[in-house]
XYZ file of C-alpha atoms in Angstrom:
234
model
C 145.509 138.502 76.049
C 148.974 137.212 75.159
C 149.721 133.912 73.491
C 153.297 132.787 72.859
C 153.601 130.189 70.099
C 155.195 127.072 71.564
C 157.075 124.408 69.576
C 154.065 122.148 70.152
C 151.758 124.696 68.513
C 154.186 125.217 65.635
C 154.316 121.450 65.093
C 150.528 121.300 64.843
C 150.001 124.346 62.625
C 149.417 122.146 59.592
C 146.744 120.251 61.502
C 145.222 123.496 62.781
C 144.975 124.844 59.247
C 143.112 121.708 58.196
C 140.739 122.022 61.150
C 139.950 125.611 60.162
C 137.941 126.651 57.129
C 141.120 127.266 55.136
C 143.365 124.497 53.808
C 147.127 124.825 53.971
C 147.187 124.589 50.170
C 145.106 127.774 49.996
C 147.596 129.587 52.234
C 150.555 128.302 50.216
C 149.018 129.318 46.863
C 148.221 132.829 48.112
C 151.708 133.358 49.553
C 153.381 131.980 46.411
C 151.311 134.297 44.172
C 152.088 137.285 46.359
C 155.855 136.595 46.350
C 155.831 135.988 42.590
C 154.100 139.344 42.026
C 156.629 141.067 44.289
C 159.614 139.563 42.434
C 158.211 140.480 39.019
C 158.199 144.134 39.971
C 160.880 144.566 42.620
C 160.826 147.728 44.683
C 163.675 149.727 46.184
C 162.510 148.674 49.648
C 161.443 145.414 51.284
C 157.666 145.225 51.084
C 155.677 144.484 54.226
C 153.151 141.635 54.099
C 149.806 142.511 55.649
C 146.881 140.340 56.677
C 143.673 142.214 55.838
C 140.479 141.226 57.630
C 136.891 142.190 56.869
C 134.450 141.305 59.668
C 130.705 140.728 59.601
C 127.865 140.372 62.148
C 129.694 142.857 64.378
C 128.414 146.219 65.570
C 131.426 148.292 66.718
C 129.137 150.722 68.556
C 127.372 148.007 70.575
C 129.493 144.859 70.679
C 132.481 144.576 72.969
C 135.661 145.489 71.086
C 138.281 142.783 71.212
C 142.022 143.128 71.555
C 144.658 140.414 71.541
C 148.402 139.990 71.146
C 150.222 136.959 69.769
C 153.891 136.164 69.242
C 154.466 134.742 65.763
C 156.877 131.861 65.034
C 158.982 134.099 62.756
C 159.969 137.764 63.209
C 157.356 139.875 61.442
C 159.037 143.300 61.524
C 162.480 143.928 60.037
C 162.902 147.179 61.937
C 161.220 148.503 65.060
C 161.872 151.819 66.782
C 161.926 150.980 70.490
C 162.584 153.276 73.453
C 163.582 152.001 76.905
C 162.010 153.853 79.840
C 164.333 152.630 82.498
C 166.209 152.804 85.745
C 169.942 153.536 85.696
C 170.971 149.925 84.994
C 168.518 149.481 82.134
C 169.422 152.839 80.581
C 173.101 151.825 80.642
C 172.275 148.468 79.021
C 170.168 150.213 76.378
C 173.001 152.634 75.594
C 175.447 149.737 75.178
C 173.096 148.256 72.559
C 172.330 151.538 70.753
C 168.725 151.514 71.956
C 167.220 154.943 72.796
C 166.313 155.351 76.461
C 164.838 157.813 78.962
C 165.226 157.789 82.741
C 162.739 159.045 85.350
C 164.191 162.556 85.395
C 163.785 162.876 81.627
C 160.203 161.625 81.849
C 159.440 164.167 84.599
C 160.590 166.983 82.288
C 157.625 166.207 79.999
C 155.370 167.321 82.899
C 152.483 165.164 81.637
C 152.122 167.615 78.738
C 149.724 165.948 76.276
C 151.428 167.349 73.179
C 154.900 166.295 74.333
C 153.732 162.798 75.306
C 151.900 162.461 71.982
C 155.091 163.499 70.189
C 157.059 160.893 72.161
C 154.510 158.201 71.279
C 154.755 159.106 67.578
C 158.549 158.929 67.638
C 158.676 155.199 68.465
C 156.846 152.032 67.426
C 157.009 150.502 70.904
C 158.253 151.090 74.444
C 159.885 148.969 77.133
C 159.981 149.891 80.813
C 161.833 148.606 83.864
C 159.443 146.472 85.923
C 159.885 148.740 88.961
C 159.111 151.800 86.836
C 156.065 150.455 85.015
C 153.466 151.447 87.624
C 154.820 155.008 87.639
C 154.306 155.546 83.888
C 150.669 156.777 84.127
C 151.646 159.176 86.934
C 154.673 160.466 85.031
C 153.186 160.680 81.530
C 149.418 160.490 81.906
C 147.342 158.225 79.615
C 149.083 159.268 76.369
C 151.015 156.061 75.653
C 148.006 153.899 76.520
C 145.757 155.922 74.184
C 148.321 155.511 71.409
C 148.277 151.739 71.946
C 151.938 151.836 72.979
C 151.922 151.257 76.739
C 155.359 149.832 77.645
C 156.109 146.138 78.058
C 157.849 145.291 81.327
C 161.510 144.231 81.453
C 163.081 142.673 84.537
C 166.811 142.640 85.300
C 166.825 138.903 84.607
C 165.947 139.605 80.961
C 168.054 141.089 78.183
C 166.660 144.217 76.542
C 167.785 142.965 73.122
C 165.758 139.742 73.625
C 162.675 141.798 74.503
C 163.145 143.899 71.357
C 163.308 140.732 69.233
C 160.159 139.489 70.973
C 158.386 142.743 70.103
C 159.446 142.344 66.458
C 157.666 138.971 66.362
C 154.564 140.158 68.227
C 151.435 141.442 66.509
C 148.255 142.976 67.895
C 144.676 142.619 66.702
C 142.424 145.410 67.903
C 138.800 146.091 67.018
C 138.138 149.798 66.553
C 135.238 151.718 65.021
C 135.306 149.976 61.640
C 134.903 146.395 60.440
C 138.287 146.227 58.718
C 141.619 145.347 60.343
C 145.091 145.309 58.800
C 148.073 143.744 60.567
C 151.670 143.343 59.351
C 152.601 139.659 59.670
C 155.891 139.585 57.766
C 157.796 140.876 54.736
C 158.704 139.628 51.255
C 162.277 138.895 52.356
C 160.990 135.910 54.334
C 160.708 132.396 52.923
C 157.404 131.078 51.636
C 157.178 128.586 54.515
C 157.893 131.265 57.141
C 155.145 133.485 55.738
C 152.644 130.606 55.538
C 153.343 129.683 59.158
C 152.920 133.300 60.292
C 149.663 133.720 58.349
C 148.172 130.500 59.761
C 149.117 131.479 63.313
C 147.684 134.979 62.829
C 144.385 133.791 61.341
C 143.809 131.093 63.958
C 144.512 133.548 66.766
C 142.260 136.216 65.261
C 139.366 133.756 64.898
C 139.787 132.723 68.547
C 139.190 136.370 69.559
C 135.895 136.689 67.688
C 132.701 135.990 69.633
C 131.264 133.793 66.846
C 134.627 132.690 65.451
C 134.424 132.034 61.672
C 130.861 133.354 61.519
C 132.319 136.830 62.117
C 134.772 136.638 59.192
C 133.606 138.089 55.855
C 136.944 137.922 54.041
C 140.686 137.451 54.559
C 143.404 138.684 52.195
C 147.176 138.880 52.306
C 148.932 141.679 50.473
C 152.439 143.023 50.011
C 152.815 146.816 50.269
C 152.632 147.476 46.507
C 151.112 144.206 45.290
C 147.533 143.072 44.600
C 145.548 141.392 47.409
C 145.487 137.587 47.486
C 142.252 136.222 48.910
C 142.493 133.288 51.306
C 138.891 133.318 52.579
């Protein structure tokens, strides 16, 4: 399930926050406290901001596991290792933009070897693939990328690879696994307070829409910078 955040949705985020169980003031206070804590003890790297979710009234072994992807209003990831699995034209475009790429012949050399495909999946955060090549990926590589949660996003020749990479940087994924806790990076401390608040609101509202009983399935919500204390918002 993919949901791109339109200007209309962005405009109504304040209203959406009010409609939810969390006021915008609560979001703003939590983000301000988190940024203050980060500035008081600055690190030698830019801390990631994570939304931490604890669910309730969910049985991972029996209930259907949800999965959903949403594009945030502001880029969440400063860096993202992306590899282009492409045809000749896309590989050339990737090379021009210093983006790693592999063509069909290089993919064939992996011979569907599970260890090699697993190694490839671990090397990158995400993959792009030429639209015409996408259907061949399972045949060429087996289910490895899918199992790793990194099946490629399609790119047509009408789209720029660099635009798709920026889109991936702003896209986050919620996925229910075997435990009742989920952690998703929704930004970093180098962003403005307003940008972080907007990203958190969008993330929370989208997450709640995925849950079968909506807010009744949420036990707690916290935001946290990499090295900072958690800030509870629900």
